[in-house]
Tab-separated table of C-alpha atoms and ligand atoms in Angstrom:
chain	number	residue	atom	x	y	z
I	64	MET	CA	32.390	-16.790	12.024
I	65	THR	CA	33.048	-13.401	12.583
I	66	THR	CA	31.523	-11.773	15.466
I	67	GLU	CA	30.505	-7.608	15.420
I	68	ASN	CA	30.910	-4.639	17.911
I	69	PRO	CA	27.075	-5.014	19.701
I	70	THR	CA	24.286	-2.619	18.705
I	71	ASP	CA	21.144	-1.440	20.174
I	72	VAL	CA	18.520	-2.319	17.652
I	73	VAL	CA	18.914	-3.792	14.710
I	74	VAL	CA	16.197	-3.300	11.559
I	75	ILE	CA	15.936	-5.955	9.456
I	76	GLY	CA	13.881	-4.412	5.746
I	77	GLY	CA	14.564	-0.957	3.915
I	78	GLY	CA	11.595	-0.375	2.964
I	79	ILE	CA	8.883	2.354	4.386
I	80	ALA	CA	8.490	0.381	7.552
I	81	GLY	CA	12.437	-0.055	8.225
I	82	LEU	CA	13.746	3.339	6.976
I	83	THR	CA	10.734	4.911	9.373
I	84	ALA	CA	11.412	2.918	12.562
I	85	ALA	CA	15.223	3.475	12.243
I	86	ALA	CA	15.196	6.732	11.512
I	87	MET	CA	12.726	7.275	15.036
I	88	ILE	CA	14.617	5.321	16.901
I	89	GLY	CA	18.229	6.954	16.186
I	90	HIS	CA	16.782	9.833	16.559
I	91	ARG	CA	16.405	9.405	20.082
I	92	GLY	CA	20.197	8.048	20.429
I	93	ARG	CA	19.822	4.305	20.226
I	94	ARG	CA	22.536	2.694	18.031
I	95	VAL	CA	21.105	1.226	15.177
I	96	ARG	CA	21.975	-0.893	12.115
I	97	LEU	CA	19.442	-1.015	9.269
I	98	PHE	CA	20.181	-4.169	6.495
I	99	GLU	CA	18.236	-4.333	3.493
I	100	LYS	CA	19.060	-7.597	0.903
I	101	ALA	CA	18.136	-5.686	-2.034
I	102	GLY	CA	20.955	-3.370	-3.775
I	103	ASP	CA	18.337	-0.095	-3.456
I	104	LEU	CA	16.155	0.761	-0.482
I	105	GLY	CA	12.462	1.227	-0.853
I	106	GLY	CA	11.040	-2.693	-1.341
I	107	ARG	CA	7.655	-1.805	-2.699
I	108	ALA	CA	7.753	2.180	-2.578
I	109	VAL	CA	10.974	2.128	-5.005
I	110	THR	CA	10.530	4.192	-8.286
I	111	GLN	CA	12.292	3.043	-11.385
I	112	VAL	CA	13.602	5.724	-13.996
I	113	LYS	CA	13.986	5.069	-17.304
I	114	ASP	CA	14.573	7.784	-19.657
I	115	GLY	CA	13.499	10.501	-17.169
I	116	PHE	CA	9.508	8.074	-16.810
I	117	SER	CA	9.352	7.511	-12.855
I	118	PHE	CA	7.897	4.331	-12.985
I	119	ASN	CA	6.077	3.645	-9.718
I	120	VAL	CA	5.422	-0.236	-8.584
I	121	GLY	CA	2.271	0.086	-10.231
I	122	PRO	CA	-0.237	3.125	-9.287
I	123	HIS	CA	0.921	4.857	-5.733
I	124	ALA	CA	-1.568	7.549	-3.715
I	125	LEU	CA	-0.236	8.589	-0.449
I	126	TYR	CA	-3.494	9.381	1.390
I	127	ARG	CA	-3.567	12.914	2.944
I	128	ASP	CA	-5.221	12.297	6.278
I	129	ALA	CA	-3.762	9.169	7.236
I	130	ALA	CA	-0.747	7.711	9.235
I	131	GLY	CA	1.729	8.075	6.920
I	132	ILE	CA	1.567	12.037	6.740
I	133	ARG	CA	1.319	12.538	10.287
I	134	VAL	CA	4.763	9.953	11.201
I	135	LEU	CA	6.656	11.859	8.237
I	136	ALA	CA	5.888	15.306	9.390
I	137	GLU	CA	6.913	13.783	12.822
I	138	LEU	CA	9.947	13.169	11.207
I	139	GLY	CA	10.523	16.656	9.257
I	140	ILE	CA	9.213	15.362	5.654
I	141	ARG	CA	6.985	16.835	3.685
I	142	PRO	CA	5.870	14.821	0.692
I	143	GLN	CA	5.878	16.830	-2.695
I	144	GLY	CA	2.674	16.130	-5.311
I	145	ARG	CA	-0.642	16.642	-6.168
I	146	ALA	CA	-3.760	15.663	-5.776
I	147	PRO	CA	-5.910	14.562	-8.826
I	148	GLN	CA	-9.454	15.293	-9.535
I	149	PRO	CA	-11.698	12.840	-10.253
I	150	SER	CA	-14.221	15.306	-12.476
I	151	GLY	CA	-13.953	14.598	-15.949
I	152	GLY	CA	-13.081	11.027	-14.964
I	153	HIS	CA	-15.127	7.809	-16.670
I	154	ALA	CA	-17.032	5.050	-14.613
I	155	VAL	CA	-17.093	1.927	-16.999
I	156	LEU	CA	-19.959	-0.490	-16.919
I	157	GLY	CA	-20.244	-3.365	-19.588
I	158	GLY	CA	-17.993	-1.844	-21.324
I	159	VAL	CA	-19.153	1.279	-21.889
I	160	LYS	CA	-17.536	4.755	-20.277
I	161	HIS	CA	-19.781	6.959	-18.191
I	162	ALA	CA	-18.718	10.348	-15.975
I	163	PHE	CA	-17.451	9.380	-13.352
I	164	PRO	CA	-20.163	10.456	-10.496
I	165	SER	CA	-17.053	12.916	-8.521
I	166	GLY	CA	-19.876	15.716	-7.620
I	167	PHE	CA	-23.196	16.938	-7.650
I	168	LEU	CA	-22.821	17.620	-11.421
I	169	SER	CA	-21.271	14.615	-12.753
I	170	LEU	CA	-23.468	12.891	-10.528
I	171	LEU	CA	-27.003	14.285	-11.988
I	172	SER	CA	-25.375	13.928	-15.496
I	173	THR	CA	-24.094	10.843	-15.714
I	174	GLY	CA	-26.031	7.387	-17.592
I	175	LEU	CA	-24.340	5.169	-14.973
I	176	LEU	CA	-27.465	5.302	-12.903
I	177	THR	CA	-31.210	5.593	-13.306
I	178	LEU	CA	-32.752	8.626	-11.330
I	179	PRO	CA	-33.801	7.031	-8.666
I	180	GLY	CA	-30.710	5.547	-8.839
I	181	LYS	CA	-28.420	8.595	-8.563
I	182	LEU	CA	-31.154	10.145	-5.771
I	183	GLU	CA	-29.757	6.872	-3.619
I	184	THR	CA	-26.206	7.370	-4.274
I	185	ALA	CA	-26.488	11.091	-3.260
I	186	LYS	CA	-28.134	10.169	-0.237
I	187	LEU	CA	-25.685	7.876	0.605
I	188	LEU	CA	-22.886	9.549	0.031
I	189	ALA	CA	-23.766	12.568	2.025
I	190	ARG	CA	-24.293	10.123	4.947
I	191	LEU	CA	-21.040	7.728	4.517
I	192	GLY	CA	-18.855	10.817	6.044
I	193	ALA	CA	-20.464	10.321	9.541
I	194	LEU	CA	-21.016	6.645	9.719
I	195	ASP	CA	-18.931	5.316	12.614
I	196	PRO	CA	-16.796	2.709	11.744
I	197	ALA	CA	-16.132	0.925	14.771
I	198	PRO	CA	-19.403	-1.641	14.634
I	199	TRP	CA	-18.852	-2.739	11.602
I	200	GLN	CA	-15.326	-3.608	12.013
I	201	SER	CA	-16.479	-7.972	11.916
I	202	THR	CA	-19.292	-7.288	9.406
I	203	THR	CA	-18.364	-7.681	5.551
I	204	VAL	CA	-18.152	-5.203	2.723
I	205	ALA	CA	-20.821	-7.244	1.024
I	206	ASP	CA	-23.142	-7.474	3.952
I	207	TRP	CA	-22.539	-4.036	5.175
I	208	LEU	CA	-23.187	-2.715	1.457
I	209	ALA	CA	-26.316	-5.082	1.025
I	210	SER	CA	-27.246	-2.965	4.574
I	211	LEU	CA	-27.055	-0.011	3.215
I	212	THR	CA	-29.060	-0.028	0.468
I	213	ARG	CA	-31.362	-2.628	-1.748
I	214	ARG	CA	-30.384	-1.585	-5.273
I	215	ASP	CA	-27.788	-3.687	-7.037
I	216	ASP	CA	-26.350	-0.219	-9.088
I	217	VAL	CA	-25.648	1.852	-6.142
I	218	ARG	CA	-24.285	-1.248	-4.756
I	219	ARG	CA	-21.810	-1.791	-7.581
I	220	LEU	CA	-20.720	1.964	-7.794
I	221	LEU	CA	-19.837	1.672	-3.714
I	222	GLY	CA	-18.570	-1.867	-4.322
I	223	ALA	CA	-16.093	0.240	-6.738
I	224	LEU	CA	-15.278	2.614	-4.669
I	225	VAL	CA	-14.039	0.492	-1.847
I	226	ARG	CA	-11.951	-1.500	-4.280
I	227	LEU	CA	-10.548	2.127	-5.235
I	228	THR	CA	-9.613	3.036	-2.090
I	229	THR	CA	-8.290	-0.416	-0.311
I	230	TYR	CA	-7.211	-2.123	-3.373
I	231	GLY	CA	-9.463	-5.061	-1.869
I	232	ASN	CA	-11.350	-7.318	-3.947
I	233	ALA	CA	-13.156	-9.528	-1.495
I	234	PRO	CA	-16.194	-8.082	-0.538
I	235	ASP	CA	-17.175	-11.325	1.071
I	236	ARG	CA	-14.106	-11.226	3.576
I	237	MET	CA	-13.254	-7.973	3.524
I	238	SER	CA	-14.013	-5.885	7.185
I	239	ALA	CA	-16.191	-3.347	6.266
I	240	GLY	CA	-15.539	-0.811	9.028
I	241	ALA	CA	-11.723	-0.723	7.463
I	242	ALA	CA	-12.591	-0.251	3.876
I	243	LEU	CA	-15.181	2.496	5.207
I	244	GLU	CA	-12.410	4.432	7.016
I	245	GLN	CA	-10.607	4.755	4.050
I	246	VAL	CA	-13.383	5.594	1.941
I	247	GLN	CA	-14.273	8.342	4.038
I	248	ARG	CA	-10.604	9.329	4.412
I	249	ALA	CA	-10.941	9.383	0.134
I	250	LEU	CA	-13.685	11.188	0.536
I	251	ALA	CA	-13.121	14.004	3.046
I	252	SER	CA	-9.716	14.825	1.887
I	253	ASN	CA	-7.865	12.694	-1.084
I	254	VAL	CA	-4.573	11.760	-2.183
I	255	LEU	CA	-1.454	12.697	-3.396
I	256	TYR	CA	0.640	11.352	-6.542
I	257	LEU	CA	4.425	11.991	-5.945
I	258	ASP	CA	6.531	14.376	-8.050
I	259	ASP	CA	9.552	12.028	-8.943
I	260	GLY	CA	7.378	8.599	-7.702
I	261	TRP	CA	7.647	7.179	-4.001
I	262	GLN	CA	11.705	7.272	-4.452
I	263	GLN	CA	10.838	10.793	-3.111
I	264	MET	CA	9.710	9.564	-0.198
I	265	VAL	CA	12.234	6.799	0.413
I	266	GLY	CA	15.193	9.179	0.034
I	267	ALA	CA	13.917	11.703	2.577
I	268	LEU	CA	13.029	8.739	5.309
I	269	ARG	CA	16.664	7.287	4.383
I	270	ASP	CA	18.118	10.870	4.539
I	271	ALA	CA	16.024	11.444	8.022
I	272	ALA	CA	17.710	8.032	9.248
I	273	LEU	CA	21.461	8.671	8.404
I	274	ALA	CA	20.808	12.382	9.776
I	275	ALA	CA	19.955	10.489	12.931
I	276	GLY	CA	23.231	8.229	12.941
I	277	VAL	CA	21.232	5.034	11.521
I	278	ALA	CA	23.816	2.398	9.951
I	279	ILE	CA	22.210	1.982	6.411
I	280	GLU	CA	23.841	-1.544	4.594
I	281	SER	CA	22.123	-2.925	1.164
I	282	GLY	CA	22.645	-5.476	-0.498
I	283	VAL	CA	22.800	-7.336	2.968
I	284	ARG	CA	20.553	-10.096	3.776
I	285	VAL	CA	19.474	-11.482	7.300
I	286	ASP	CA	19.594	-14.808	7.898
I	287	ALA	CA	18.757	-15.467	11.212
I	288	VAL	CA	17.735	-13.297	14.611
I	289	GLU	CA	19.216	-15.349	17.643
I	290	GLN	CA	17.337	-15.621	21.181
I	291	SER	CA	18.246	-16.467	24.401
I	292	ALA	CA	16.810	-19.045	26.875
I	293	THR	CA	14.046	-16.574	28.131
I	294	GLY	CA	13.328	-15.756	24.182
I	295	ALA	CA	14.957	-12.279	24.490
I	296	ILE	CA	16.981	-10.890	21.380
I	297	ALA	CA	20.801	-11.602	21.403
I	298	ALA	CA	21.934	-11.466	18.213
I	299	VAL	CA	21.165	-11.330	14.688
I	300	ARG	CA	23.262	-13.381	11.577
I	301	LEU	CA	24.198	-12.028	8.550
I	302	ALA	CA	23.900	-14.170	4.910
I	303	ASP	CA	28.039	-13.866	5.323
I	304	GLY	CA	28.248	-15.563	8.765
I	305	THR	CA	28.991	-12.347	10.461
I	306	ARG	CA	27.103	-12.479	14.182
I	307	LEU	CA	25.469	-8.934	15.265
I	308	PRO	CA	25.175	-8.448	18.821
I	309	CYS	CA	22.090	-6.624	19.580
I	310	ALA	CA	18.860	-6.028	22.270
I	311	ALA	CA	16.496	-5.461	19.928
I	312	ALA	CA	15.396	-6.354	16.203
I	313	ILE	CA	12.614	-5.070	14.166
I	314	LEU	CA	11.542	-7.163	11.440
I	315	ALA	CA	10.362	-4.750	8.978
I	316	VAL	CA	9.312	-7.642	6.166
I	317	PRO	CA	6.792	-9.845	4.929
I	318	PRO	CA	5.331	-12.333	7.061
I	319	ASP	CA	6.964	-15.189	5.641
I	320	ASP	CA	10.401	-13.683	5.499
I	321	ALA	CA	9.654	-12.399	9.109
I	322	ALA	CA	8.931	-16.347	10.219
I	323	SER	CA	11.729	-17.813	8.073
I	324	VAL	CA	14.197	-15.968	10.213
I	325	LEU	CA	13.008	-17.088	13.657
I	326	SER	CA	13.223	-20.106	15.038
I	327	GLY	CA	11.281	-22.238	18.105
I	328	ALA	CA	8.352	-21.017	19.566
I	329	SER	CA	8.705	-17.072	18.214
I	330	ARG	CA	8.784	-18.776	14.461
I	331	ALA	CA	5.612	-20.755	15.585
I	332	LEU	CA	4.225	-18.128	16.086
I	333	LEU	CA	4.601	-15.981	13.324
I	334	ASP	CA	4.585	-18.947	11.078
I	335	GLY	CA	0.518	-19.041	12.368
I	336	TRP	CA	0.537	-15.431	11.824
I	337	SER	CA	2.045	-15.756	7.977
I	338	ARG	CA	-0.775	-18.148	7.356
I	339	ALA	CA	-4.010	-16.337	8.681
I	340	ALA	CA	-2.915	-13.508	6.117
I	341	THR	CA	-4.587	-13.089	3.153
I	342	PRO	CA	-2.113	-10.912	0.345
I	343	VAL	CA	-3.897	-8.362	-1.330
I	344	ARG	CA	-2.995	-8.474	-4.616
I	345	ALA	CA	-2.978	-6.752	-8.175
I	346	ALA	CA	-1.996	-6.988	-12.060
I	347	CYS	CA	-0.346	-4.058	-12.961
I	348	LEU	CA	0.348	-2.850	-16.633
I	349	ASP	CA	2.117	0.113	-16.223
I	350	LEU	CA	2.879	2.597	-19.428
I	351	ALA	CA	5.467	5.553	-20.572
I	352	LEU	CA	4.048	7.261	-23.605
I	353	ASP	CA	5.709	10.026	-25.579
I	354	ALA	CA	2.020	11.448	-25.777
I	355	LEU	CA	-1.756	10.850	-24.762
I	356	PRO	CA	-4.417	10.178	-27.233
I	357	VAL	CA	-7.030	11.539	-25.841
I	358	PRO	CA	-5.416	14.015	-23.200
I	359	ARG	CA	-8.361	14.924	-21.391
I	360	SER	CA	-8.887	11.070	-20.791
I	361	THR	CA	-7.400	10.830	-17.576
I	362	PHE	CA	-9.059	8.369	-14.861
I	363	GLY	CA	-11.597	5.348	-15.335
I	364	LEU	CA	-13.012	3.331	-13.085
I	365	GLY	CA	-14.835	-0.326	-13.587
I	366	VAL	CA	-17.785	-0.480	-11.786
I	367	ASP	CA	-19.030	-4.712	-12.991
I	368	ALA	CA	-15.016	-5.073	-13.528
I	369	PRO	CA	-12.283	-4.698	-10.472
I	370	LEU	CA	-10.353	-2.295	-13.166
I	371	TYR	CA	-8.905	1.175	-12.593
I	372	PHE	CA	-6.672	3.218	-14.931
I	373	SER	CA	-5.053	6.514	-14.621
I	374	VAL	CA	-2.761	8.918	-16.057
I	375	HIS	CA	-0.539	9.773	-13.139
I	376	SER	CA	1.668	11.986	-14.492
I	377	ALA	CA	-1.327	14.320	-15.149
I	378	VAL	CA	-1.253	15.231	-11.665
I	379	ALA	CA	2.152	15.055	-10.499
I	380	ARG	CA	5.864	15.367	-12.159
I	381	LEU	CA	6.634	11.815	-13.334
I	382	THR	CA	7.783	12.607	-17.202
I	383	PRO	CA	10.196	14.340	-19.074
I	384	GLY	CA	8.442	17.228	-21.163
I	385	ARG	CA	5.229	16.072	-22.876
I	386	GLY	CA	4.984	12.137	-22.052
I	387	ALA	CA	3.122	10.547	-19.749
I	388	LEU	CA	2.836	8.296	-17.182
I	389	VAL	CA	0.198	5.604	-16.760
I	390	HIS	CA	-0.760	3.192	-14.403
I	391	VAL	CA	-3.430	0.765	-15.426
I	392	ALA	CA	-4.423	-1.916	-12.695
I	393	LYS	CA	-6.709	-5.106	-12.187
I	394	TYR	CA	-7.797	-5.457	-8.200
I	395	LEU	CA	-7.182	-9.335	-7.826
I	396	ASP	CA	-9.316	-11.706	-6.046
I	397	PRO	CA	-7.809	-13.299	-3.276
I	398	ALA	CA	-9.992	-16.753	-4.242
I	399	ASP	CA	-8.417	-16.263	-8.045
I	400	ARG	CA	-4.758	-17.427	-8.599
I	401	GLY	CA	-4.397	-15.240	-11.241
I	402	ASP	CA	-4.408	-15.312	-15.271
I	403	ALA	CA	-1.491	-13.685	-17.060
I	404	ALA	CA	-2.572	-13.558	-20.064
I	405	ARG	CA	-6.273	-13.097	-19.641
I	406	ASP	CA	-5.840	-9.932	-17.218
I	407	LEU	CA	-2.609	-8.285	-19.460
I	408	ALA	CA	-5.405	-8.644	-22.437
I	409	GLU	CA	-8.408	-7.341	-19.711
I	410	LEU	CA	-6.135	-4.585	-18.765
I	411	GLU	CA	-5.191	-4.079	-22.410
I	412	ARG	CA	-9.139	-3.391	-23.477
I	413	PHE	CA	-9.292	-0.975	-20.844
I	414	THR	CA	-6.842	0.825	-21.805
I	415	ASN	CA	-8.187	1.084	-25.344
I	416	LEU	CA	-11.145	2.280	-24.192
I	417	LEU	CA	-9.999	5.121	-22.197
I	418	GLN	CA	-6.800	6.102	-24.905
I	419	PRO	CA	-7.727	4.448	-28.182
I	420	GLY	CA	-4.155	4.372	-30.141
I	421	TRP	CA	-2.255	4.442	-27.422
I	422	ARG	CA	-0.026	1.457	-28.452
I	423	ASP	CA	1.485	3.747	-31.231
I	424	HIS	CA	2.856	5.859	-28.315
I	425	VAL	CA	4.319	3.507	-26.110
I	426	VAL	CA	7.981	4.320	-25.021
I	427	HIS	CA	8.139	1.796	-22.034
I	428	ARG	CA	5.772	-1.313	-20.675
I	429	ARG	CA	5.804	-3.315	-17.655
I	430	PHE	CA	3.521	-5.446	-16.857
I	431	LEU	CA	3.755	-7.022	-13.377
I	432	PRO	CA	0.905	-9.878	-13.351
I	433	HIS	CA	0.631	-10.745	-9.636
I	434	VAL	CA	2.261	-8.300	-7.315
I	435	THR	CA	1.137	-8.184	-3.557
I	436	VAL	CA	0.007	-4.471	-3.176
I	437	ALA	CA	-0.269	-5.419	0.791
I	438	HIS	CA	0.353	-8.826	2.552
I	439	ALA	CA	-2.757	-8.779	4.798
I	440	LEU	CA	-6.119	-7.847	3.491
I	441	VAL	CA	-8.188	-6.701	6.637
I	442	THR	CA	-10.880	-8.786	7.671
I	443	ALA	CA	-14.294	-9.118	9.225
I	444	GLU	CA	-13.444	-12.823	10.496
I	445	ARG	CA	-10.617	-11.677	12.146
I	446	GLY	CA	-12.891	-8.424	13.425
I	447	GLY	CA	-11.387	-5.747	11.242
I	448	PHE	CA	-7.911	-3.881	12.104
I	449	ALA	CA	-7.966	-5.561	15.890
I	450	GLY	CA	-7.188	-9.109	14.048
I	451	ARG	CA	-4.040	-7.290	12.813
I	452	PRO	CA	-0.614	-9.015	14.798
I	453	GLY	CA	2.216	-7.073	16.661
I	454	PRO	CA	3.864	-4.702	16.657
I	455	ALA	CA	5.730	-6.798	19.832
I	456	VAL	CA	5.983	-10.535	19.393
I	457	GLU	CA	4.810	-12.337	22.758
I	458	GLY	CA	6.910	-14.458	24.482
I	459	ALA	CA	10.598	-12.720	22.553
I	460	PRO	CA	11.048	-9.558	24.275
I	461	GLY	CA	12.889	-6.951	22.073
I	462	LEU	CA	11.032	-8.615	18.888
I	463	TYR	CA	8.885	-6.329	17.229
I	464	VAL	CA	7.458	-7.203	13.415
I	465	ALA	CA	6.009	-4.102	11.259
I	466	GLY	CA	4.558	-3.878	7.666
I	467	ASP	CA	1.410	-3.237	6.183
I	468	TRP	CA	0.140	-6.366	7.654
I	469	VAL	CA	0.787	-5.082	11.212
I	470	GLY	CA	-1.041	-3.472	13.554
I	471	ALA	CA	-4.199	-1.747	14.464
I	472	GLU	CA	-3.977	1.347	12.529
I	473	GLY	CA	-4.407	1.816	9.030
I	474	MET	CA	-4.246	0.258	5.466
I	475	LEU	CA	-1.634	0.082	2.816
I	476	ALA	CA	1.350	1.986	3.433
I	477	ASP	CA	-0.104	4.064	5.869
I	478	ALA	CA	-0.531	0.730	8.328
I	479	SER	CA	4.039	0.403	7.299
I	480	PHE	CA	3.809	3.813	8.630
I	481	ALA	CA	2.108	3.065	11.797
I	482	SER	CA	3.053	0.089	12.226
I	483	ALA	CA	6.707	1.048	12.564
I	484	ARG	CA	6.218	3.846	14.702
I	485	ARG	CA	4.550	1.586	17.176
I	486	ALA	CA	6.942	-0.785	17.357
I	487	ALA	CA	9.886	2.086	17.950
I	488	GLU	CA	8.310	3.462	20.809
I	489	LEU	CA	7.341	0.413	22.412
I	490	CYS	CA	11.200	-0.618	21.329
I	491	LEU	CA	12.566	2.436	22.899
I	492	ARG	CA	9.938	1.790	26.034
I	493	ASP	CA	10.650	-1.497	26.957
I	494	VAL	CA	14.497	-2.469	25.902
I	495	ALA	CA	17.113	-0.263	27.693
I	496	PRO	CA	20.539	0.293	25.239
I	497	LEU	CA	23.183	-2.133	25.701
I	498	SER	CA	25.961	-0.973	28.104
I	499	ALA	CA	28.791	-2.513	26.304
I	500	ALA	CA	29.975	0.583	24.553
I	501	ALA	CA	31.522	-0.346	21.216
V	103	FAD	C1	0.920	-2.220	-7.316
V	103	FAD	C2	0.740	-1.361	-5.666
V	103	FAD	C3	0.145	-0.541	-5.510
V	103	FAD	C4	0.216	0.167	-4.186
V	103	FAD	N1	-0.320	1.175	-4.200
V	103	FAD	C5	-0.469	1.507	-2.790
V	103	FAD	C6	-1.303	2.731	-2.523
V	103	FAD	O1	-1.715	3.527	-3.436
V	103	FAD	N2	-1.124	3.670	-1.258
V	103	FAD	C7	-0.396	3.423	-0.652
V	103	FAD	O2	-0.730	3.518	0.654
V	103	FAD	N3	-0.016	1.802	-0.754
V	103	FAD	C8	0.402	1.215	-1.861
V	103	FAD	N4	1.021	-0.215	-2.115
V	103	FAD	C9	1.365	-0.700	-1.386
V	103	FAD	C10	2.970	0.223	-0.066
V	103	FAD	O3	4.308	-0.110	-1.594
V	103	FAD	C11	3.353	-0.778	0.707
V	103	FAD	O4	2.253	-0.725	1.692
V	103	FAD	C12	5.055	-0.131	1.110
V	103	FAD	O5	5.665	0.141	0.482
V	103	FAD	C13	5.259	-1.037	2.250
V	103	FAD	O6	6.227	-1.253	3.302
V	103	FAD	P1	7.408	-2.194	3.780
V	103	FAD	O7	8.355	-1.396	4.438
V	103	FAD	O8	6.219	-2.664	4.834
V	103	FAD	O9	7.171	-3.570	3.118
V	103	FAD	P2	8.462	-4.008	1.493
V	103	FAD	O10	8.519	-2.429	0.548
V	103	FAD	O11	7.869	-5.182	1.259
V	103	FAD	O12	9.890	-3.956	2.048
V	103	FAD	C14	10.042	-5.118	2.921
V	103	FAD	C15	12.460	-5.181	2.634
V	103	FAD	O13	12.735	-5.924	3.598
V	103	FAD	C16	13.412	-6.788	2.777
V	103	FAD	N5	14.004	-7.861	3.203
V	103	FAD	C17	12.859	-8.946	3.260
V	103	FAD	N6	13.962	-9.943	4.025
V	103	FAD	C18	14.620	-9.616	4.398
V	103	FAD	C19	16.065	-10.353	5.088
V	103	FAD	N7	16.007	-11.465	5.348
V	103	FAD	N8	17.364	-9.202	5.082
V	103	FAD	C20	16.995	-7.679	4.711
V	103	FAD	N9	16.008	-7.425	3.992
V	103	FAD	C21	14.821	-8.208	3.664
V	103	FAD	C22	12.892	-6.903	1.493
V	103	FAD	O14	13.915	-6.842	0.302
V	103	FAD	C23	12.354	-5.411	1.581
V	103	FAD	O15	12.437	-4.439	0.606
V	103	FAD	C24	1.395	-0.535	-2.862
V	103	FAD	C25	1.914	-1.406	-3.530
V	103	FAD	C26	1.930	-2.126	-4.762
V	103	FAD	C27	2.799	-3.030	-4.996
């Protein structure tokens, strides 16, 4: 076994959380090394380019007024892209398309709701922005919606909005406070679809980390994090047996991966965190088309089925020439183990409804039957955001976790950004740099 020179901080995982934490700590003059086991950086924010079509891993939208944008700004990064306009989109009920009620006129004209349903929806949408999410953190989405309205049609529509903004399809478990925050964010300031996909952001984070002196190595797996008898971080061990002494380690990886590199009491604690986390999953059909059969049909949301359709290239630069990049997704119920053939058939039927004839235009297609969107549903039973663990790990000075399952702020990638920033702050505050110079 070889032992390398000590470093101040080792970051494990080269997704958004790891790159963010590394850049922030490196920026403050600490020696940082980052290890990513995959060949490429980015984790689930990676973008694959095929014949000029930029494929994110399923539909990805960056909230415009949330932790991610703020953390990126602190690092001098301004993501380039545009906000989708839901006007002209469809809401689908019972297999029939209706105007998506995105504003006053479409709400008035849509066949989705009866007149009393429209009036109630208008009233609720006007009220939603002013509601305080805090008292609803321990209430389920289902109970909250029932308290808002007795009308099934209005509840169904609001439930679809919750799915769209959170990816969560678990109204009996999801925290209403957390969902409300996300819906408010979407209604007030929308999202961005990024030009060239989320790789744009990954590349900018990598450059910020490199400029801050971080040493980045991809294709290198960390196998173990060693702690001293007091629990303090002592070293990490790489898959090839190399031992790297360090004062702090940030595990910016999924919860089961985080647990697997630890031992003793920290392992037991992280195993518990991993078991308590309910993954948010989706089935995704990503399509590159040479043209859109129905150019104006660029957005559809299932109201009585957990389905999503959006032409991301109608908004962001993702294709060569006049092709189209389309994301179709099914929000999976955590209680449902998923059935790939059934889910693919549903996604294809939904695509037929919104873009009849699409099959004649396929250049590339990719089906992801069961991807993890976020590693932890924000649940009412755990008290909403406050129930998520970390970033500090009790009993393990110098050990932190970061990711979309960590910390009390934000959902999806915003939770990864926010927990990475918090882990970096705590590490800078509480862990002294190693005095032994390399
Ligand atoms: C279909 C889909 C749609 C999504 N849509 C949105 C959206 O619209 N808006 C939004 O905000 N978010 C969205 N997300 C979520 C977003 O992609 C993630 O929250 C974010 O990318 C997670 O980043 P991360 O760094 O926390 O984790 P990851 O991206 O999972 O990164 C963890 C990294 O750690 C590496 N790793 C694990 N173990 C080790 C080890 N032992 N040694 C070294 N490396 C290791 C992994 O290879 C991986 O690269 C979506 C995700 C999916 C899948």
